[in-house]
Coordinates of N, CA and C in Angstrom, one line a residue:
V10 N 0.8 -1.0 -0.3 CA 0.1 0.2 0.1 C 0.6 1.4 -0.2
A11 N 2.5 0.8 1.0 CA 3.1 2.9 0.3 C 4.1 3.2 -0.9
M12 N 3.9 1.3 -1.1 CA 4.3 2.0 -2.5 C 3.8 1.8 -3.5
C13 N 2.2 1.5 -2.7 CA 0.8 2.4 -4.3 C 1.1 4.0 -4.1
S14 N 1.6 3.9 -3.1 CA 0.7 5.4 -2.7 C 1.7 6.4 -2.7
V15 N 2.4 6.2 -3.4 CA 4.1 7.0 -3.8 C 4.4 7.6 -5.2
W16 N 2.9 6.5 -6.0 CA 2.6 6.9 -7.7 C 1.5 7.5 -7.4
Y17 N 0.5 6.9 -6.2 CA -0.9 6.7 -7.0 C -1.3 8.8 -6.2
G18 N -0.9 9.0 -5.3 CA -1.3 9.9 -3.7 C -0.1 11.2 -4.8
T19 N 0.8 11.0 -5.8 CA 1.7 11.9 -5.7 C 0.6 12.3 -8.0
E20 N 0.2 11.4 -8.2 CA -1.0 11.2 -9.2 C -2.3 11.7 -9.2
I21 N -2.4 12.2 -7.2 CA -4.1 12.2 -6.9 C -3.5 14.3 -6.7
V22 N -2.3 14.8 -5.9 CA -2.0 15.6 -5.3 C -1.9 16.8 -6.5
V23 N -1.3 16.5 -7.1 CA -0.5 17.1 -8.7 C -0.7 17.3 -9.6
N24 N -2.5 16.5 -10.1 CA -3.3 16.3 -11.7 C -5.5 16.0 -10.6
G25 N -5.3 15.8 -9.8 CA -6.9 15.6 -8.9 C -6.5 14.2 -9.2
P26 N -8.7 14.2 -9.1 CA -8.7 12.8 -9.3 C -9.6 11.9 -10.2
W27 N -9.0 12.9 -11.4 CA -9.1 12.0 -13.0 C -9.9 11.2 -13.3
F28 N -7.5 11.4 -13.3 CA -7.3 10.0 -13.9 C -7.0 8.5 -13.3
M29 N -7.5 8.6 -11.3 CA -7.3 7.8 -10.8 C -9.5 7.2 -10.5
E30 N -10.0 8.1 -11.1 CA -11.7 8.0 -11.5 C -11.6 7.0 -13.1
Q31 N -10.8 7.4 -14.6 CA -10.6 6.9 -15.0 C -9.5 5.3 -15.0
F32 N -9.6 5.1 -13.8 CA -7.8 3.7 -14.1 C -9.2 2.9 -13.4
I33 N -10.2 3.7 -11.9 CA -10.7 2.5 -11.7 C -12.7 2.1 -12.5
Q34 N -12.5 2.7 -13.1 CA -13.5 3.1 -14.3 C -13.4 1.3 -15.1
Y35 N -11.8 2.2 -15.6 CA -11.5 1.3 -16.8 C -11.2 -0.8 -16.2
Q36 N -10.3 -0.5 -14.8 CA -10.6 -1.8 -14.3 C -11.8 -2.7 -14.1
L37 N -13.0 -2.1 -13.5 CA -13.9 -1.8 -13.6 C -14.7 -2.6 -15.4
R38 N -14.1 -1.8 -15.7 CA -14.9 -2.2 -17.7 C -14.1 -3.8 -18.0
L39 N -13.2 -3.6 -17.6 CA -11.8 -5.2 -17.9 C -12.5 -6.6 -17.3
L40 N -13.7 -6.2 -15.5 CA -13.5 -7.6 -15.4 C -14.4 -7.7 -15.2
T41 N -15.6 -6.6 -15.9 CA -17.3 -6.9 -15.4 C -17.1 -7.3 -17.7
T42 N -16.4 -6.8 -18.1 CA -17.2 -7.5 -20.0 C -15.6 -7.7 -20.4
G43 N -16.4 -7.7 -21.9 CA -15.4 -8.2 -22.5 C -14.3 -7.3 -23.5
D44 N -14.2 -6.1 -22.9 CA -13.5 -5.5 -23.6 C -13.0 -5.2 -24.7
D45 N -13.5 -4.6 -25.7 CA -13.0 -4.2 -27.1 C -13.1 -6.0 -27.5
G46 N -14.3 -6.1 -27.1 CA -14.3 -7.6 -27.5 C -13.3 -9.4 -27.4
H47 N -12.6 -8.7 -26.4 CA -11.5 -9.5 -25.5 C -12.3 -10.6 -24.3
S48 N -13.8 -11.5 -25.1 CA -14.2 -11.8 -23.9 C -13.0 -13.3 -24.7
G49 N -13.8 -14.6 -23.6 CA -13.9 -15.7 -23.9 C -14.1 -16.7 -22.2
P50 N -14.0 -18.1 -22.7 CA -13.7 -19.0 -21.9 C -14.3 -18.5 -19.9
F51 N -14.3 -19.4 -19.4 CA -14.1 -19.1 -18.2 C -12.5 -19.5 -17.7
F52 N -12.6 -21.1 -18.3 CA -11.0 -21.6 -18.5 C -9.9 -21.5 -19.1
Y53 N -10.5 -19.9 -19.3 CA -9.2 -19.1 -20.9 C -7.9 -19.9 -20.3
H54 N -7.4 -19.2 -19.0 CA -6.9 -18.8 -18.9 C -5.5 -20.4 -18.2
A55 N -6.1 -21.2 -18.2 CA -5.9 -22.8 -18.0 C -5.2 -23.4 -19.4
V56 N -6.4 -22.9 -20.1 CA -5.2 -23.2 -21.8 C -4.3 -22.6 -22.1
V57 N -4.3 -21.3 -22.1 CA -3.0 -20.5 -22.5 C -1.9 -20.9 -21.2
L58 N -2.2 -21.5 -20.1 CA -0.5 -22.1 -19.0 C -0.2 -22.7 -19.9
L59 N -1.7 -23.6 -20.1 CA -1.2 -25.3 -20.7 C 0.2 -25.6 -22.2
I60 N -1.1 -24.6 -22.5 CA -0.1 -24.7 -23.6 C 1.1 -23.8 -23.4
G61 N 0.9 -22.2 -23.3 CA 1.5 -21.3 -23.6 C 3.3 -22.2 -23.0
C62 N 3.1 -22.6 -21.9 CA 4.0 -23.2 -21.4 C 4.5 -24.7 -20.8
F63 N 4.0 -24.9 -22.2 CA 4.6 -25.6 -22.7 C 6.2 -26.3 -22.5
P64 N 6.7 -27.6 -22.1 CA 6.1 -28.0 -21.9 C 6.5 -28.3 -19.6
A65 N 7.1 -27.1 -19.1 CA 6.6 -26.8 -17.8 C 5.2 -26.9 -16.9
S66 N 4.6 -26.7 -18.0 CA 3.1 -27.4 -17.8 C 2.8 -28.2 -16.6
I67 N 3.9 -29.0 -17.9 CA 2.7 -31.3 -17.6 C 3.7 -31.8 -16.7
F68 N 4.9 -30.7 -15.3 CA 5.0 -31.7 -15.0 C 4.9 -30.1 -13.5
F69 N 4.6 -28.8 -13.4 CA 4.1 -28.3 -11.9 C 3.0 -29.4 -11.1
F70 N 2.2 -30.0 -11.9 CA 1.3 -30.3 -10.8 C 2.0 -30.9 -9.2
T71 N 3.0 -32.0 -10.1 CA 3.6 -33.0 -9.3 C 4.4 -32.3 -8.0
S72 N 4.2 -31.0 -8.0 CA 5.3 -30.3 -6.8 C 4.3 -29.8 -5.9
L73 N 3.3 -29.2 -6.3 CA 1.8 -28.3 -5.7 C 2.1 -28.6 -4.1
R74 N 1.8 -29.8 -3.9 CA 2.3 -30.2 -2.7 C 3.3 -30.6 -1.9
I75 N 3.5 -30.3 -0.9 CA 4.8 -31.0 -0.2 C 4.5 -32.3 0.6
K76 N 5.9 -33.3 0.0 CA 5.1 -34.5 0.7 C 5.9 -34.6 2.4
E77 N 5.2 -35.5 3.2 CA 5.6 -35.7 4.6 C 7.5 -36.1 4.7
E78 N 7.6 -36.4 3.5 CA 9.3 -37.6 3.8 C 10.1 -36.2 2.8
E79 N 9.3 -35.1 2.1 CA 10.3 -34.6 2.1 C 11.1 -33.1 3.1
T80 N 12.1 -33.0 3.1 CA 12.9 -32.2 4.3 C 13.6 -31.5 3.2
L81 N 12.6 -29.9 3.7 CA 12.8 -28.1 2.9 C 12.7 -27.8 3.7
N82 N 13.8 -26.8 4.8 CA 13.7 -26.1 5.4 C 13.0 -24.6 5.5
Q83 N 12.4 -24.2 6.4 CA 12.1 -22.7 6.6 C 11.5 -21.8 5.7
N84 N 12.6 -22.0 5.0 CA 13.2 -20.4 3.7 C 12.0 -21.7 2.6
Q85 N 12.0 -22.8 2.4 CA 12.2 -23.3 0.8 C 10.5 -23.9 0.9
Q86 N 10.0 -23.9 2.2 CA 9.0 -23.7 2.6 C 8.1 -22.8 2.0
L87 N 8.3 -21.8 3.0 CA 7.7 -20.3 2.6 C 7.7 -19.9 1.1
F88 N 8.7 -20.7 0.2 CA 9.0 -19.8 -1.1 C 7.7 -20.6 -1.4
H89 N 7.7 -22.1 -1.5 CA 7.0 -23.1 -1.8 C 5.8 -22.8 -1.3
Q90 N 4.7 -22.2 -0.7 CA 3.7 -21.1 -0.2 C 3.5 -19.8 -1.6
L91 N 4.6 -19.5 -1.1 CA 4.0 -18.2 -1.7 C 4.2 -17.8 -4.0
M92 N 5.1 -19.0 -4.2 CA 4.6 -19.5 -5.4 C 3.1 -20.5 -6.0
L93 N 2.6 -21.2 -4.5 CA 0.8 -21.3 -4.7 C 0.7 -20.4 -4.6
V94 N 1.1 -20.4 -3.5 CA -0.9 -18.0 -3.2 C -0.1 -17.5 -5.0
L95 N 0.5 -17.4 -5.4 CA 0.6 -16.7 -6.6 C 0.1 -16.9 -7.4
F96 N 0.9 -18.4 -8.2 CA -0.6 -18.7 -8.9 C -2.0 -19.0 -9.1
F97 N -2.6 -19.5 -8.1 CA -2.7 -19.7 -8.4 C -4.3 -18.3 -8.0
V98 N -4.0 -17.1 -6.5 CA -4.3 -15.9 -7.1 C -4.9 -15.5 -8.9
V99 N -3.6 -15.4 -10.2 CA -3.3 -15.3 -10.7 C -4.2 -16.1 -11.2
L100 N -4.7 -17.4 -11.8 CA -5.3 -18.0 -12.3 C -6.9 -18.0 -11.9
I101 N -6.7 -17.6 -9.6 CA -8.3 -17.5 -9.7 C -8.9 -15.8 -10.3
L102 N -8.6 -15.0 -10.4 CA -8.0 -13.3 -10.6 C -8.7 -12.9 -12.4
F103 N -7.6 -14.6 -13.0 CA -7.7 -13.6 -14.5 C -8.8 -14.0 -15.1
S104 N -9.6 -15.9 -14.4 CA -10.2 -16.9 -14.6 C -11.8 -15.9 -14.6
I105 N -11.7 -15.6 -14.0 CA -13.3 -14.8 -12.8 C -12.9 -12.8 -13.7
V106 N -11.6 -12.8 -14.0 CA -12.3 -11.3 -14.5 C -12.1 -11.4 -16.1
K107 N -13.5 -11.1 -16.7 CA -14.0 -10.6 -18.2 C -13.2 -10.9 -19.4
T108 N -12.5 -9.0 -19.3 CA -11.5 -8.9 -20.3 C -10.6 -10.4 -21.1
K109 N -10.8 -11.4 -20.9 CA -9.9 -12.3 -21.2 C -8.4 -11.9 -22.3
I110 N -7.0 -11.5 -22.4 CA -5.6 -11.7 -23.3 C -5.0 -12.2 -22.4
V111 N -3.6 -12.8 -23.2 CA -3.5 -14.0 -22.9 C -2.7 -13.6 -21.8
H112 N -1.6 -11.9 -21.9 CA -1.0 -11.7 -21.3 C -1.4 -11.3 -20.2
Y113 N -3.0 -11.5 -19.7 CA -3.3 -11.3 -18.0 C -2.6 -12.5 -16.9
S114 N -2.0 -13.7 -17.9 CA -2.2 -14.0 -16.9 C 0.2 -14.2 -16.4
S115 N -0.3 -13.3 -17.1 CA 1.9 -13.7 -17.3 C 2.6 -14.4 -15.9
M116 N 2.0 -13.7 -14.6 CA 2.6 -13.3 -14.1 C 3.2 -14.6 -13.3
A117 N 1.6 -16.2 -14.0 CA 1.9 -17.0 -13.4 C 3.6 -17.7 -13.5
Y118 N 3.4 -17.3 -15.3 CA 5.0 -18.2 -16.1 C 5.4 -18.6 -14.1
F119 N 5.9 -17.9 -13.5 CA 7.2 -18.1 -13.1 C 6.7 -19.5 -11.7
P120 N 5.8 -19.3 -11.0 CA 5.5 -20.8 -10.0 C 5.5 -21.5 -10.4
I121 N 4.7 -21.8 -12.1 CA 4.8 -23.2 -12.7 C 6.7 -23.3 -13.5
T122 N 7.0 -22.5 -13.3 CA 8.4 -23.0 -14.0 C 9.2 -23.7 -12.5
F123 N 9.2 -23.2 -11.6 CA 9.6 -23.0 -10.6 C 8.8 -24.6 -9.7
F124 N 7.5 -24.9 -9.7 CA 7.1 -26.2 -9.7 C 7.5 -27.4 -10.4
A125 N 7.3 -27.6 -12.2 CA 8.1 -27.5 -13.0 C 9.9 -27.9 -12.8
A126 N 10.4 -27.3 -12.4 CA 12.0 -27.7 -11.9 C 12.3 -28.6 -10.6
L127 N 11.4 -28.0 -10.3 CA 11.5 -29.0 -9.0 C 10.8 -30.5 -9.2
T128 N 9.9 -30.8 -9.8 CA 9.5 -32.1 -10.3 C 10.6 -32.6 -11.0
I129 N 11.7 -31.7 -11.6 CA 12.3 -31.7 -13.1 C 12.9 -32.4 -11.5
T130 N 13.8 -32.2 -10.4 CA 15.0 -31.6 -9.9 C 15.1 -33.3 -9.5
K131 N 13.6 -33.5 -9.2 CA 13.4 -34.7 -7.4 C 13.2 -36.5 -9.2
L132 N 12.3 -35.9 -10.2 CA 12.1 -37.4 -11.1 C 14.6 -37.3 -11.5
I133 N 14.8 -36.5 -11.6 CA 16.7 -36.7 -11.5 C 17.5 -37.6 -10.7
D134 N 16.9 -36.6 -9.2 CA 17.0 -37.4 -8.0 C 16.8 -39.2 -7.7
K135 N 15.5 -39.4 -8.3 CA 15.0 -40.7 -7.5 C 13.6 -40.6 -7.2
K136 N 13.6 -39.5 -6.9 CA 12.2 -39.3 -5.9 C 10.9 -39.4 -5.6
V137 N 11.1 -39.2 -7.0 CA 9.0 -39.6 -7.6 C 9.3 -40.3 -9.3
T138 N 9.1 -41.5 -9.6 CA 9.3 -41.9 -11.3 C 7.7 -41.4 -12.0
W139 N 8.3 -41.5 -13.2 CA 8.1 -40.8 -14.7 C 6.2 -41.0 -14.1
K140 N 5.2 -40.2 -13.8 CA 4.0 -40.3 -14.4 C 3.7 -41.0 -16.0
T141 N 2.9 -41.9 -16.1 CA 2.0 -41.8 -17.1 C 0.9 -40.8 -17.9
H142 N 0.7 -39.8 -17.2 CA 0.4 -38.5 -17.9 C 1.1 -37.5 -18.2
Y143 N 2.2 -38.1 -17.7 CA 3.8 -37.0 -18.7 C 3.5 -37.7 -20.1
T144 N 3.3 -38.9 -20.3 CA 4.1 -39.1 -21.2 C 2.6 -38.6 -21.6
W145 N 1.7 -38.4 -21.8 CA 0.3 -38.4 -22.2 C 0.3 -36.6 -23.4
L146 N 0.4 -35.8 -22.0 CA 0.5 -34.5 -22.4 C 1.8 -33.8 -22.8
L147 N 3.0 -34.6 -22.4 CA 4.1 -34.0 -24.1 C 3.5 -34.8 -25.2
F148 N 2.6 -35.5 -25.3 CA 2.7 -36.0 -26.7 C 2.0 -35.5 -27.6
S149 N 1.0 -35.1 -26.4 CA -0.8 -35.0 -27.3 C -0.3 -33.2 -27.2
V150 N 0.1 -32.2 -26.4 CA 0.5 -30.8 -26.2 C 1.3 -30.7 -27.6
G151 N 2.4 -31.1 -27.5 CA 3.3 -31.8 -28.4 C 2.7 -31.3 -30.1
L152 N 2.4 -32.6 -29.7 CA 1.7 -32.4 -30.6 C 0.7 -31.1 -31.5
L153 N -0.4 -30.6 -30.5 CA -0.8 -30.0 -30.6 C -0.4 -28.4 -31.5
L154 N 0.8 -28.3 -30.5 CA 1.4 -27.2 -30.9 C 2.1 -27.5 -32.3
T155 N 3.6 -28.2 -32.2 CA 3.3 -28.5 -33.5 C 2.6 -28.7 -34.9
T156 N 1.7 -28.5 -34.3 CA 0.0 -28.5 -35.8 C -0.4 -27.6 -36.3
L157 N -0.3 -25.9 -34.3 CA 0.0 -24.8 -35.2 C -0.1 -24.0 -35.5
F158 N 2.4 -24.7 -35.1 CA 3.4 -23.9 -35.1 C 3.1 -24.7 -37.1
A159 N 3.1 -25.4 -37.4 CA 2.7 -25.5 -39.0 C 1.8 -24.7 -40.1
L160 N 0.6 -24.2 -39.1 CA -0.8 -23.9 -39.9 C 0.0 -22.4 -39.6
L161 N 0.3 -21.9 -39.5 CA 1.2 -20.2 -39.1 C 2.0 -19.4 -40.5
P162 N 2.8 -20.3 -40.8 CA 3.7 -19.7 -42.1 C 2.0 -19.7 -43.5
W163 N 1.2 -20.9 -43.1 CA 0.5 -21.4 -44.3 C -0.8 -20.3 -44.1
I164 N -1.1 -19.6 -43.3 CA -1.8 -18.6 -42.5 C -1.1 -17.3 -43.2
G165 N -0.2 -16.8 -43.5 CA 0.3 -15.6 -43.5 C 0.8 -15.5 -44.3
M166 N 0.7 -16.6 -45.6 CA 0.8 -17.0 -47.0 C -0.9 -16.8 -47.8
N167 N -1.8 -16.6 -46.9 CA -2.9 -16.9 -47.2 C -3.7 -15.8 -46.1
A168 N -3.3 -14.7 -46.0 CA -3.9 -14.1 -45.6 C -5.4 -12.7 -45.3
E169 N -5.0 -13.0 -47.3 CA -6.4 -12.7 -47.1 C -7.1 -13.0 -47.4
W170 N -7.3 -14.2 -47.5 CA -8.5 -15.2 -47.7 C -8.8 -15.7 -46.0
L171 N -7.7 -15.5 -45.2 CA -8.2 -15.3 -43.6 C -9.1 -14.3 -43.0
Q172 N -8.8 -13.0 -43.8 CA -9.3 -12.2 -42.5 C -10.6 -11.4 -43.7
Q173 N -11.8 -12.7 -44.0 CA -12.9 -12.2 -44.4 C -13.5 -13.1 -42.8
Y174 N -12.7 -13.6 -42.6 CA -13.7 -14.6 -40.8 C -13.1 -13.9 -39.8
I175 N -12.4 -13.3 -39.3 CA -12.3 -12.5 -38.2 C -12.5 -11.5 -37.8
R176 N -13.5 -10.7 -37.9 CA -14.2 -9.7 -37.2 C -13.4 -8.3 -35.8
D177 N -12.3 -8.8 -35.3 CA -11.0 -8.1 -34.8 C -10.9 -6.9 -35.8
T178 N -10.9 -5.6 -35.9 CA -10.5 -4.8 -37.2 C -8.9 -5.2 -36.5
F179 N -8.7 -4.8 -35.0 CA -7.1 -4.5 -35.6 C -5.9 -6.4 -35.8
A180 N -6.7 -7.7 -35.1 CA -7.0 -9.0 -35.9 C -6.4 -8.5 -37.2
R181 N -7.7 -8.1 -38.1 CA -7.7 -8.3 -39.1 C -6.9 -7.5 -39.9
E182 N -6.2 -6.3 -39.5 CA -4.7 -5.4 -40.1 C -3.4 -5.3 -40.0
N183 N -4.0 -7.1 -38.3 CA -2.1 -7.4 -38.5 C -2.0 -8.2 -39.4
L184 N -2.5 -8.3 -40.0 CA -2.6 -9.5 -41.1 C -1.9 -8.9 -42.3
N185 N -2.2 -7.7 -42.8 CA -2.0 -6.9 -43.6 C 0.1 -6.3 -43.5
A186 N 0.0 -7.0 -42.9 CA 1.5 -6.5 -42.1 C 2.6 -7.2 -43.9
S187 N 3.3 -6.4 -43.9 CA 4.5 -7.1 -45.2 C 5.0 -8.1 -44.8
V188 N 5.1 -9.5 -44.5 CA 6.6 -10.3 -44.5 C 6.9 -11.1 -45.6
H189 N 7.9 -11.8 -45.3 CA 8.1 -12.6 -46.5 C 8.7 -13.4 -46.2
W190 N 8.0 -14.7 -47.2 CA 8.1 -16.0 -46.0 C 9.3 -17.1 -47.1
S191 N 9.9 -18.2 -46.8 CA 10.9 -18.3 -46.9 C 10.3 -19.7 -47.5
G192 N 9.2 -19.8 -46.9 CA 9.4 -21.7 -47.0 C 10.1 -22.4 -46.0
W193 N 11.5 -22.0 -45.5 CA 11.8 -22.7 -44.5 C 10.8 -22.6 -42.7
E194 N 10.4 -22.2 -43.1 CA 9.5 -21.8 -41.9 C 8.7 -23.1 -41.0
F195 N 8.7 -23.3 -42.1 CA 8.0 -25.7 -41.7 C 8.8 -26.4 -41.2
S196 N 9.7 -25.6 -40.7 CA 11.4 -26.4 -40.7 C 11.7 -26.3 -39.1
R197 N 10.9 -25.2 -38.7 CA 10.9 -24.8 -37.1 C 9.4 -26.8 -36.4
P198 N 8.4 -26.5 -37.2 CA 7.5 -27.5 -36.8 C 8.1 -29.0 -36.7
L199 N 8.8 -29.4 -37.7 CA 9.4 -29.8 -37.1 C 10.6 -30.4 -36.6
I200 N 11.3 -29.9 -36.9 CA 12.0 -30.6 -35.8 C 11.0 -30.5 -34.5
L201 N 10.2 -29.4 -33.6 CA 9.7 -29.4 -32.9 C 9.3 -31.1 -32.6
F202 N 8.6 -31.3 -33.8 CA 7.9 -33.2 -33.9 C 9.3 -34.5 -33.4
L203 N 10.5 -33.0 -33.8 CA 11.3 -34.9 -34.0 C 12.0 -34.7 -32.5
S204 N 11.9 -33.4 -32.0 CA 12.0 -33.6 -30.4 C 11.4 -34.1 -30.1
I205 N 9.9 -34.1 -29.7 CA 8.9 -35.3 -28.9 C 9.3 -35.8 -29.7
L206 N 9.3 -36.6 -30.2 CA 8.8 -37.9 -31.1 C 10.5 -38.6 -30.3
V207 N 12.0 -38.0 -30.4 CA 12.9 -38.4 -29.6 C 12.5 -38.7 -27.4
T208 N 11.7 -37.8 -27.1 CA 11.3 -37.9 -25.8 C 10.0 -39.0 -25.4
Y209 N 9.6 -38.8 -26.5 CA 8.5 -40.6 -26.1 C 9.3 -41.5 -26.3
I210 N 10.1 -42.0 -27.3 CA 10.7 -42.9 -27.2 C 12.1 -43.4 -26.7
F211 N 12.6 -42.0 -25.6 CA 13.2 -42.3 -24.4 C 12.5 -42.8 -23.7
V212 N 11.3 -42.3 -23.5 CA 10.5 -42.3 -21.7 C 10.3 -43.9 -21.7
K213 N 9.4 -43.6 -23.7 CA 9.1 -45.7 -22.9 C 9.7 -46.7 -22.8
Q214 N 11.4 -47.1 -23.2 CA 12.8 -47.2 -22.9 C 13.0 -46.4 -22.2
Q215 N 12.8 -46.3 -21.3 CA 13.1 -45.7 -20.0 C 14.5 -45.5 -20.2
K216 N 14.6 -44.6 -20.8 CA 16.4 -44.4 -20.8 C 16.2 -43.1 -20.5
I217 N 15.3 -42.6 -20.4 CA 15.4 -40.2 -19.6 C 15.7 -40.8 -18.2
F218 N 16.2 -40.0 -17.9 CA 16.8 -39.0 -15.9 C 17.7 -40.3 -15.4
Q219 N 18.4 -41.2 -16.8 CA 19.5 -42.3 -15.9 C 20.3 -41.5 -16.4
I220 N 21.0 -40.9 -15.8 CA 21.9 -39.9 -14.8 C 23.0 -41.3 -13.7

């Protein structure tokens, strides 16, 4: 509160309450309406975080709870709790907010990668075993991303055809950007697919995390 008051208090003293009134009204509009057409379902940010933070997002569930046999000092336990609170506050808050924009849940990237790193450390130290759902999520979400990355160059090369189906003016105008497509862009999703395939084979042969 003290830190916020330095800026907001100075703003009110110098320029009066106009800005703060407009700021609060704007935040209420984001909360209660899909502002400028940016609306979506309640689970919007859950999907965004699952796909956007892949592959960390498939590992973070395992470390959400501290098990009795885990020996963490007081500072580690406190940091674990802070990351837990941060993740759920961001996810729940922006799931409630009616205006859905991808970067609104970006504060959750840090706790997701923290819990994922914790899980991978446990896998390396053999404190937990590789779960079946890791394999399925790794492969299914990986294939989804591969498909999306493969479609992106095709969409860029056929922007005029796609524009007629887009209602958002900003998104439609973005497709008018002058971009040179060489054709090599399709190699990126191929590399991603091969990486996922190799990982899947290693998992099936139980060669992963054998250190």
